[in-house]
Coordinates of N, CA and C in Angstrom, one line a residue:
M1 N 0.9 -1.4 0.1 CA 0.5 0.4 0.0 C 0.9 0.8 -0.1
T2 N 0.4 3.0 -0.6 CA 1.4 3.4 -0.8 C 0.6 4.3 -0.2
S3 N 1.7 5.0 1.1 CA 1.3 7.1 1.3 C 2.0 7.6 1.2
T4 N 0.7 9.0 1.0 CA 1.5 9.8 0.7 C 2.4 10.6 1.5
A5 N 3.3 11.3 1.0 CA 3.3 12.6 2.0 C 3.2 13.9 1.5
S6 N 1.8 14.3 2.4 CA 2.0 16.0 2.1 C 2.2 17.7 2.6
S7 N 2.8 16.6 3.9 CA 3.0 18.7 4.9 C 4.4 18.3 5.1
P8 N 4.9 19.6 4.8 CA 6.3 18.9 5.3 C 6.7 18.5 5.9
P9 N 8.8 18.1 6.5 CA 8.7 18.4 7.9 C 8.5 19.6 9.5
Q10 N 8.5 19.2 10.4 CA 8.0 20.1 11.5 C 10.0 20.0 11.2
P11 N 10.5 21.8 11.8 CA 11.1 21.8 12.6 C 11.7 21.7 13.2
G12 N 11.4 20.6 14.0 CA 12.2 19.8 14.9 C 12.4 18.9 14.8
F13 N 12.0 18.4 13.6 CA 12.5 16.9 13.3 C 14.3 16.7 12.9
D14 N 14.4 16.1 13.5 CA 16.4 16.2 12.8 C 16.9 15.0 12.6
L15 N 17.2 14.4 11.0 CA 17.7 12.9 10.9 C 18.8 13.0 11.7
G16 N 19.7 13.9 11.7 CA 21.4 13.5 12.7 C 20.8 12.6 13.6
R17 N 20.0 13.4 15.0 CA 20.1 13.2 15.5 C 19.1 11.9 15.9
L18 N 17.9 11.6 15.3 CA 17.8 10.5 15.0 C 18.8 8.8 14.9
F19 N 19.9 9.5 13.5 CA 20.5 8.3 13.5 C 21.3 8.2 14.8
A20 N 22.2 9.0 15.3 CA 22.4 9.3 16.6 C 21.1 8.1 17.9
E21 N 20.2 8.7 18.1 CA 19.8 7.6 19.1 C 19.6 6.1 18.3
L22 N 20.1 5.9 17.1 CA 20.0 4.7 17.0 C 20.3 3.6 17.0
K23 N 21.8 4.3 16.6 CA 23.3 3.8 16.6 C 23.5 2.1 16.9
D24 N 23.2 2.5 18.9 CA 23.6 1.6 19.4 C 22.7 0.5 19.7
R25 N 21.0 0.5 18.8 CA 20.2 -0.2 19.0 C 19.8 -1.0 17.9
R26 N 19.3 -2.1 18.0 CA 18.6 -3.3 17.1 C 17.2 -3.1 16.7
L27 N 16.7 -3.6 17.6 CA 14.9 -3.7 16.9 C 14.7 -3.3 18.4
P28 N 14.5 -1.5 18.2 CA 13.3 -1.0 19.5 C 11.8 -0.7 19.5
P29 N 11.6 -0.7 20.5 CA 10.1 -1.1 20.6 C 8.8 -0.4 19.8
V30 N 8.5 -0.1 18.8 CA 8.2 0.9 17.8 C 6.8 0.9 18.1
D31 N 6.7 -0.9 18.1 CA 4.8 -0.9 18.0 C 4.2 -0.6 20.1
K32 N 5.5 -0.3 20.7 CA 4.8 0.5 22.1 C 5.1 1.7 22.4
W33 N 5.5 2.6 21.4 CA 5.7 3.7 21.1 C 4.4 4.7 20.7
E34 N 3.6 5.3 21.1 CA 3.0 6.6 20.8 C 3.2 8.3 20.6
P35 N 4.2 8.2 20.7 CA 4.6 9.1 20.0 C 3.6 10.3 19.5
P36 N 3.8 11.9 19.2 CA 2.6 12.6 18.5 C 3.6 12.8 17.4
F37 N 2.6 12.8 16.5 CA 2.5 13.2 14.5 C 2.9 14.0 14.7
C38 N 4.0 13.9 13.8 CA 4.6 15.5 13.6 C 5.4 15.7 12.2
G39 N 3.8 15.1 11.3 CA 4.0 15.8 10.0 C 5.0 14.3 8.9
D40 N 4.5 14.9 7.5 CA 4.9 14.5 6.8 C 6.6 14.1 6.3
I41 N 7.2 13.7 6.3 CA 9.1 14.3 5.6 C 8.7 13.3 3.9
D42 N 9.8 14.0 3.3 CA 9.9 13.3 1.9 C 11.1 12.3 1.6
M43 N 10.7 11.4 2.6 CA 11.3 9.6 2.9 C 10.9 9.2 2.1
R44 N 11.5 8.5 0.9 CA 10.1 7.5 0.3 C 11.8 5.6 0.3
I45 N 10.9 5.0 0.4 CA 11.5 3.9 -0.2 C 9.9 2.6 -1.3
A46 N 11.7 2.9 -2.2 CA 11.1 2.8 -3.7 C 10.7 0.6 -3.4
R47 N 9.7 1.0 -4.5 CA 9.4 -0.4 -4.5 C 10.5 -1.4 -5.1
D48 N 12.1 -1.2 -5.4 CA 13.1 -2.3 -5.4 C 14.0 -1.7 -4.1
G49 N 13.3 -1.3 -3.0 CA 13.7 -1.3 -2.0 C 15.0 -0.5 -1.3
N50 N 15.2 0.7 -3.0 CA 16.4 1.9 -2.3 C 15.3 3.1 -1.4
W51 N 15.9 3.8 -0.9 CA 15.7 4.8 0.0 C 16.3 6.1 -0.3
F52 N 15.3 7.0 -0.6 CA 15.2 8.0 -0.6 C 15.0 9.3 0.4
Y53 N 15.6 10.3 0.1 CA 15.8 11.4 1.0 C 15.8 12.3 0.5
L54 N 15.3 14.0 0.4 CA 14.4 14.8 -0.4 C 14.6 14.1 -1.6
G55 N 14.4 13.2 -2.1 CA 14.8 12.7 -3.9 C 15.8 12.6 -4.0
T56 N 16.7 11.9 -3.0 CA 18.3 11.8 -2.9 C 18.2 10.0 -2.7
P57 N 18.9 9.0 -3.2 CA 19.2 7.5 -2.5 C 19.8 8.2 -1.5
I58 N 19.5 7.2 -0.2 CA 20.3 7.4 0.8 C 21.8 6.6 0.3
G59 N 22.9 6.9 0.3 CA 23.7 5.8 0.0 C 24.2 5.6 1.7
R60 N 24.2 5.6 2.2 CA 24.6 4.7 3.4 C 24.2 3.7 4.1
R61 N 24.4 2.3 3.7 CA 24.2 1.1 4.0 C 23.4 0.8 5.6
E62 N 24.3 1.6 6.4 CA 24.1 1.6 7.9 C 22.8 2.5 8.5
M63 N 23.0 3.5 7.8 CA 21.7 4.6 7.8 C 20.3 3.7 7.6
V64 N 19.6 3.8 6.7 CA 19.4 3.0 5.6 C 18.8 1.9 6.9
R65 N 19.6 0.6 7.3 CA 19.1 -0.1 8.7 C 19.1 0.5 9.7
L66 N 19.6 1.3 10.4 CA 18.8 2.1 11.6 C 17.3 3.0 10.9
F67 N 17.5 2.9 10.1 CA 16.4 3.7 9.6 C 15.3 2.6 10.3
S68 N 15.4 1.4 9.2 CA 14.5 0.8 8.9 C 14.2 -0.1 10.7
T69 N 14.7 0.2 11.1 CA 14.6 -0.3 12.9 C 13.2 0.5 12.9
V70 N 13.2 1.3 12.8 CA 12.1 2.3 13.7 C 11.1 2.5 12.9
L71 N 10.6 1.9 11.8 CA 9.5 2.3 10.8 C 8.4 0.9 11.2
R72 N 7.7 1.3 11.1 CA 6.0 1.1 11.3 C 5.4 1.3 10.7
R73 N 4.2 0.7 10.8 CA 2.9 0.4 9.3 C 1.6 0.2 10.5
D74 N 0.9 1.0 10.0 CA 0.1 1.7 11.9 C -1.2 0.8 10.7
A75 N -1.8 0.6 11.8 CA -3.8 0.3 11.3 C -4.4 1.4 10.2
D76 N -4.2 2.8 10.2 CA -4.4 3.0 8.8 C -4.0 2.3 7.4
G77 N -2.7 1.9 7.9 CA -1.9 1.6 6.4 C -1.1 2.7 6.0
R78 N -0.7 3.0 6.8 CA 0.0 3.9 6.3 C 1.8 3.8 7.2
F79 N 2.8 4.7 6.1 CA 4.4 3.7 7.3 C 4.6 5.5 7.9
Y80 N 5.7 5.1 8.7 CA 6.2 6.1 10.0 C 7.5 5.9 10.3
L81 N 8.2 7.0 10.3 CA 9.4 6.8 11.2 C 9.2 6.9 12.5
V82 N 9.7 6.3 13.8 CA 8.6 6.4 14.9 C 9.9 6.1 16.0
T83 N 9.8 7.6 17.2 CA 11.1 7.0 18.1 C 10.2 7.8 18.5
P84 N 10.7 7.9 20.2 CA 9.9 7.8 21.8 C 9.2 9.2 21.8
V85 N 10.1 10.3 20.9 CA 9.2 12.1 20.7 C 8.7 12.2 19.9
E86 N 8.6 11.2 18.6 CA 8.2 11.9 17.9 C 7.7 10.5 16.5
K87 N 6.8 11.0 15.7 CA 6.5 10.0 14.8 C 5.7 10.9 13.7
C88 N 6.7 10.1 12.4 CA 6.8 11.0 11.0 C 6.3 10.4 9.6
G89 N 5.3 10.3 8.6 CA 5.0 9.9 7.7 C 5.9 10.2 6.8
I90 N 6.7 8.5 5.8 CA 7.2 8.6 4.6 C 6.3 8.4 4.0
T91 N 6.9 8.2 2.5 CA 5.8 6.7 1.8 C 6.8 5.4 1.2
V92 N 5.8 4.7 0.8 CA 6.3 3.2 0.2 C 6.1 2.9 -1.3
D93 N 6.6 3.0 -1.7 CA 5.9 2.4 -3.5 C 5.6 0.9 -2.7
D94 N 5.7 -0.1 -2.3 CA 4.4 -1.7 -2.2 C 5.2 -1.9 -0.4
A95 N 6.0 -2.6 -0.8 CA 6.7 -3.6 0.1 C 7.9 -2.4 1.3
P96 N 8.0 -2.5 1.9 CA 9.5 -1.7 2.9 C 10.9 -2.3 2.7
F97 N 10.6 -4.2 2.3 CA 12.3 -4.1 2.3 C 11.5 -5.6 1.0
V98 N 12.9 -5.9 0.6 CA 12.5 -6.8 -0.8 C 13.5 -7.9 0.6
A99 N 12.9 -8.8 0.4 CA 14.0 -10.2 0.5 C 14.8 -10.8 -0.8
V100 N 16.2 -10.9 -0.7 CA 17.6 -10.7 -1.5 C 17.6 -12.5 -1.6
E101 N 17.8 -13.0 -0.5 CA 18.6 -14.0 -0.1 C 17.6 -15.5 0.2
L102 N 18.0 -16.6 0.0 CA 17.2 -18.2 0.4 C 18.0 -18.8 1.2
L103 N 17.5 -18.8 1.9 CA 18.3 -20.3 2.8 C 16.9 -21.2 3.4
V104 N 17.7 -22.5 2.5 CA 16.8 -23.7 2.4 C 17.3 -25.0 3.4
E105 N 16.3 -25.0 4.5 CA 16.8 -26.3 5.5 C 16.2 -27.2 5.7
G106 N 16.5 -28.5 5.4 CA 15.4 -30.5 5.1 C 14.5 -29.9 4.0
Q107 N 13.1 -30.3 4.1 CA 12.4 -31.1 2.5 C 10.3 -31.3 3.4
G108 N 10.3 -31.1 2.6 CA 8.9 -32.0 2.6 C 7.8 -30.7 3.5
P109 N 7.4 -31.1 4.5 CA 6.9 -31.0 5.5 C 7.9 -30.3 7.0
E110 N 8.9 -31.1 6.8 CA 10.0 -30.4 7.7 C 10.9 -29.2 7.2
Q111 N 10.5 -29.4 5.7 CA 11.5 -27.7 5.3 C 11.0 -26.4 6.2
R112 N 12.6 -25.8 6.5 CA 12.3 -24.2 6.4 C 13.1 -23.7 5.6
L113 N 12.4 -22.6 5.5 CA 13.1 -21.3 4.5 C 12.6 -19.9 5.1
S114 N 14.0 -19.8 5.2 CA 14.8 -18.5 6.0 C 14.8 -17.3 5.2
F115 N 14.7 -16.1 5.0 CA 14.1 -15.0 3.7 C 15.5 -13.6 4.8
R116 N 17.3 -13.9 3.4 CA 17.4 -12.5 4.3 C 17.0 -11.3 3.7
T117 N 16.5 -9.9 4.1 CA 16.1 -9.1 3.0 C 17.6 -7.4 3.2
N118 N 17.1 -6.9 2.4 CA 18.3 -6.2 2.4 C 18.7 -5.0 3.6
V119 N 17.6 -5.3 4.0 CA 18.5 -4.6 5.4 C 18.8 -5.2 6.4
D120 N 18.7 -6.7 5.7 CA 19.7 -7.9 6.6 C 18.6 -8.4 8.0
D121 N 17.7 -8.0 7.7 CA 16.5 -9.1 8.5 C 15.9 -10.4 7.6
V122 N 16.2 -11.9 9.2 CA 16.5 -12.7 8.5 C 15.6 -13.2 9.1
V123 N 14.2 -13.6 8.6 CA 13.0 -14.5 8.8 C 12.5 -16.0 8.2
S124 N 11.9 -16.5 9.1 CA 11.8 -18.4 8.6 C 10.0 -17.9 8.4
A125 N 9.9 -18.4 7.2 CA 8.6 -18.3 7.1 C 8.2 -19.9 7.7
G126 N 6.5 -19.6 8.4 CA 5.6 -20.5 9.0 C 4.5 -19.8 9.5
P127 N 3.9 -20.1 10.7 CA 2.7 -19.2 11.0 C 3.2 -18.3 11.7
D128 N 4.2 -18.1 12.6 CA 4.5 -16.2 12.7 C 4.9 -15.5 11.2
H129 N 5.9 -16.0 10.2 CA 5.9 -15.0 8.7 C 5.6 -15.5 8.0
P130 N 4.5 -15.7 7.6 CA 3.6 -16.2 6.7 C 3.8 -15.7 5.5
L131 N 3.9 -17.1 4.3 CA 4.6 -16.1 3.0 C 3.1 -15.8 1.9
R132 N 3.3 -15.2 1.4 CA 1.6 -15.0 0.6 C 2.3 -14.7 -0.7
V133 N 1.1 -15.0 -2.0 CA 1.8 -15.0 -3.2 C 0.4 -13.4 -3.5
E134 N 0.2 -12.5 -4.0 CA -0.6 -11.8 -4.7 C -0.2 -11.6 -6.6
I135 N -1.1 -11.5 -6.7 CA -0.7 -11.1 -8.5 C -1.2 -9.5 -9.2
D136 N 0.1 -9.3 -9.1 CA 0.5 -7.4 -9.7 C -0.7 -7.0 -10.4
P137 N -1.3 -6.4 -9.9 CA -2.6 -4.7 -10.9 C -1.8 -4.6 -12.1
V138 N -0.5 -4.4 -12.1 CA 0.5 -3.7 -13.2 C 0.5 -4.7 -14.5
T139 N 1.6 -5.2 -13.2 CA 2.4 -6.4 -14.5 C 1.8 -7.6 -14.7
G140 N 0.1 -8.3 -13.8 CA -0.3 -9.6 -13.9 C 0.4 -10.8 -13.4
A141 N 1.7 -10.0 -13.0 CA 2.3 -12.1 -12.9 C 2.4 -12.1 -10.8
P142 N 3.5 -13.2 -10.4 CA 2.9 -13.4 -9.1 C 3.3 -12.0 -8.6
A143 N 3.7 -11.7 -7.2 CA 4.1 -10.8 -6.5 C 4.1 -11.3 -4.7
P144 N 5.2 -12.6 -4.5 CA 4.6 -12.6 -4.1 C 5.7 -12.2 -2.7
Y145 N 5.1 -12.2 -1.0 CA 5.6 -11.2 0.0 C 6.2 -12.2 1.0
V146 N 6.6 -11.8 1.5 CA 6.5 -12.6 3.5 C 6.5 -12.0 4.4
H147 N 5.4 -12.0 5.5 CA 6.1 -11.4 6.7 C 7.7 -11.4 7.5
V148 N 7.3 -10.0 7.4 CA 8.6 -10.0 9.0 C 8.4 -9.4 9.8
R149 N 8.2 -8.6 10.5 CA 7.6 -8.2 11.6 C 6.3 -6.7 12.1
G150 N 6.0 -7.0 13.0 CA 4.7 -6.1 12.9 C 3.9 -6.3 12.0
R151 N 2.8 -5.0 11.1 CA 2.5 -4.9 9.9 C 3.4 -4.9 8.9
L152 N 5.2 -5.3 9.2 CA 5.5 -4.7 7.4 C 6.3 -6.2 6.7
E153 N 5.9 -6.4 5.7 CA 7.1 -7.4 5.2 C 7.9 -7.0 4.0
A154 N 8.0 -8.0 3.1 CA 9.4 -8.3 2.4 C 8.4 -8.1 1.0
R155 N 8.8 -7.9 0.5 CA 9.2 -8.2 -1.1 C 9.5 -9.1 -1.5
V156 N 9.5 -10.8 -1.9 CA 10.2 -11.5 -2.8 C 10.6 -11.0 -4.0
N157 N 12.1 -11.3 -3.8 CA 12.3 -10.7 -5.5 C 12.4 -11.6 -5.9
R158 N 12.6 -11.0 -7.2 CA 12.9 -11.8 -9.0 C 12.9 -13.4 -8.9
P159 N 14.3 -13.5 -8.6 CA 16.1 -15.0 -8.0 C 15.4 -15.5 -7.3
V160 N 14.8 -14.8 -6.0 CA 14.4 -15.5 -4.7 C 12.8 -16.4 -5.1
F161 N 12.2 -15.7 -5.5 CA 10.8 -16.3 -6.1 C 11.0 -16.9 -7.4
Y162 N 12.3 -17.5 -7.8 CA 12.4 -18.3 -9.0 C 12.7 -19.6 -8.1
E163 N 14.1 -19.4 -7.4 CA 14.3 -20.2 -6.3 C 13.3 -21.2 -5.8
L164 N 12.0 -20.8 -5.0 CA 10.5 -21.1 -4.4 C 9.8 -21.3 -5.2
V165 N 10.0 -21.6 -6.9 CA 8.7 -22.1 -7.5 C 9.5 -23.6 -7.9
G166 N 11.1 -23.4 -8.2 CA 11.7 -24.8 -8.1 C 12.0 -25.9 -7.0
L167 N 11.3 -25.5 -5.7 CA 11.5 -25.7 -4.5 C 10.0 -26.6 -4.5
A168 N 8.9 -25.9 -5.7 CA 7.6 -26.1 -5.4 C 7.5 -27.4 -5.2
E169 N 6.1 -28.1 -4.5 CA 5.2 -29.7 -4.5 C 3.6 -29.1 -5.1
P170 N 2.9 -29.8 -5.7 CA 1.6 -30.5 -5.5 C 1.2 -29.8 -4.7
D171 N -0.3 -28.5 -4.8 CA -1.2 -28.3 -3.5 C -1.6 -29.6 -2.8
P172 N -1.5 -30.0 -1.3 CA -2.8 -31.2 -1.4 C -4.2 -30.4 -1.3
D173 N -5.1 -29.8 -1.5 CA -5.7 -28.7 -1.6 C -6.5 -28.7 -2.5
H174 N -5.5 -28.0 -3.3 CA -5.8 -28.0 -5.0 C -5.3 -28.3 -6.1
P175 N -5.3 -29.6 -6.9 CA -4.8 -29.8 -7.4 C -3.9 -29.4 -8.7
D176 N -4.6 -27.9 -8.9 CA -4.4 -27.2 -9.9 C -3.3 -26.6 -9.8
G177 N -3.0 -26.7 -7.8 CA -2.3 -25.6 -7.2 C -0.5 -25.7 -7.3
I178 N 0.6 -25.3 -7.0 CA 2.0 -25.4 -6.0 C 1.7 -24.5 -5.4
G179 N 3.0 -25.3 -4.3 CA 3.0 -24.4 -3.7 C 4.0 -25.1 -2.2
V180 N 4.9 -24.5 -1.5 CA 6.0 -24.7 -0.6 C 5.5 -24.9 0.9
W181 N 6.6 -26.2 1.3 CA 6.2 -26.1 3.2 C 7.6 -24.8 3.8
S182 N 6.9 -25.0 4.4 CA 8.1 -24.2 5.3 C 7.3 -23.6 7.0
G183 N 8.4 -24.4 8.1 CA 7.9 -24.6 9.9 C 6.4 -24.9 9.3
G184 N 6.2 -26.5 8.9 CA 5.4 -26.9 8.8 C 4.1 -26.7 8.9
T185 N 4.1 -25.8 7.9 CA 2.9 -25.0 6.4 C 3.5 -24.7 5.7
F186 N 2.2 -25.4 4.6 CA 2.3 -25.3 3.6 C 2.0 -23.6 2.9
F187 N 2.4 -23.5 2.1 CA 2.2 -22.3 1.4 C 1.9 -22.2 -0.4
P188 N 0.3 -21.9 -0.5 CA 0.8 -22.5 -1.8 C 1.2 -20.7 -2.8
L189 N 1.6 -21.0 -3.8 CA 2.5 -19.7 -4.8 C 1.2 -19.8 -5.9
G190 N 1.0 -20.5 -6.2 CA -0.1 -20.2 -7.8 C -0.4 -21.5 -8.1
S191 N -1.5 -21.1 -9.3 CA -1.8 -22.8 -9.9 C -0.8 -23.5 -11.1
T192 N -0.7 -24.2 -11.3 CA -0.3 -24.1 -12.2 C -1.0 -24.3 -14.1
V193 N -2.5 -24.3 -14.0 CA -3.2 -23.6 -15.0 C -3.3 -22.5 -15.6
A194 N -2.8 -22.0 -16.5 CA -2.5 -20.3 -17.1 C -4.4 -19.8 -17.2

């Protein structure tokens, strides 16, 4: 879902201060923080996972990683950077993260599929981290996603999706479907009928 940046950043918002506050933290409890909303900022996460500030790519991988740790999607469907004292809206073109690597352990129902994202989060698909496939309304192609945390997902990039398809088995509930096992759960990938 896309959120739009409509109001300019508040005078008190300071990216440098935010960076300094986050430097030594891994995953702060952003879902427990309820600071006041201080407006939208001109920050955007593109569909390919690249982050932009004021239209310029954020080239420092460490800064992107730090921002990703305070990213939250609220029930309103919008994305925010959240600290204990402020909450700023940002724009996300699709999912905020991209699954760029797959690790496969085991086979069949005992198989475990772990995904590494572009910001180095690692999640294993299963009941707590479901894998789902939508049809992209623009291209008509499968658009796979894996749950990362909170209301945040990673879009599975095309090479990793091809790896999943290579692991696919017949869907036990749909004779024309295929899917993959992970964490004791079967995740449908789609139909074999065009």
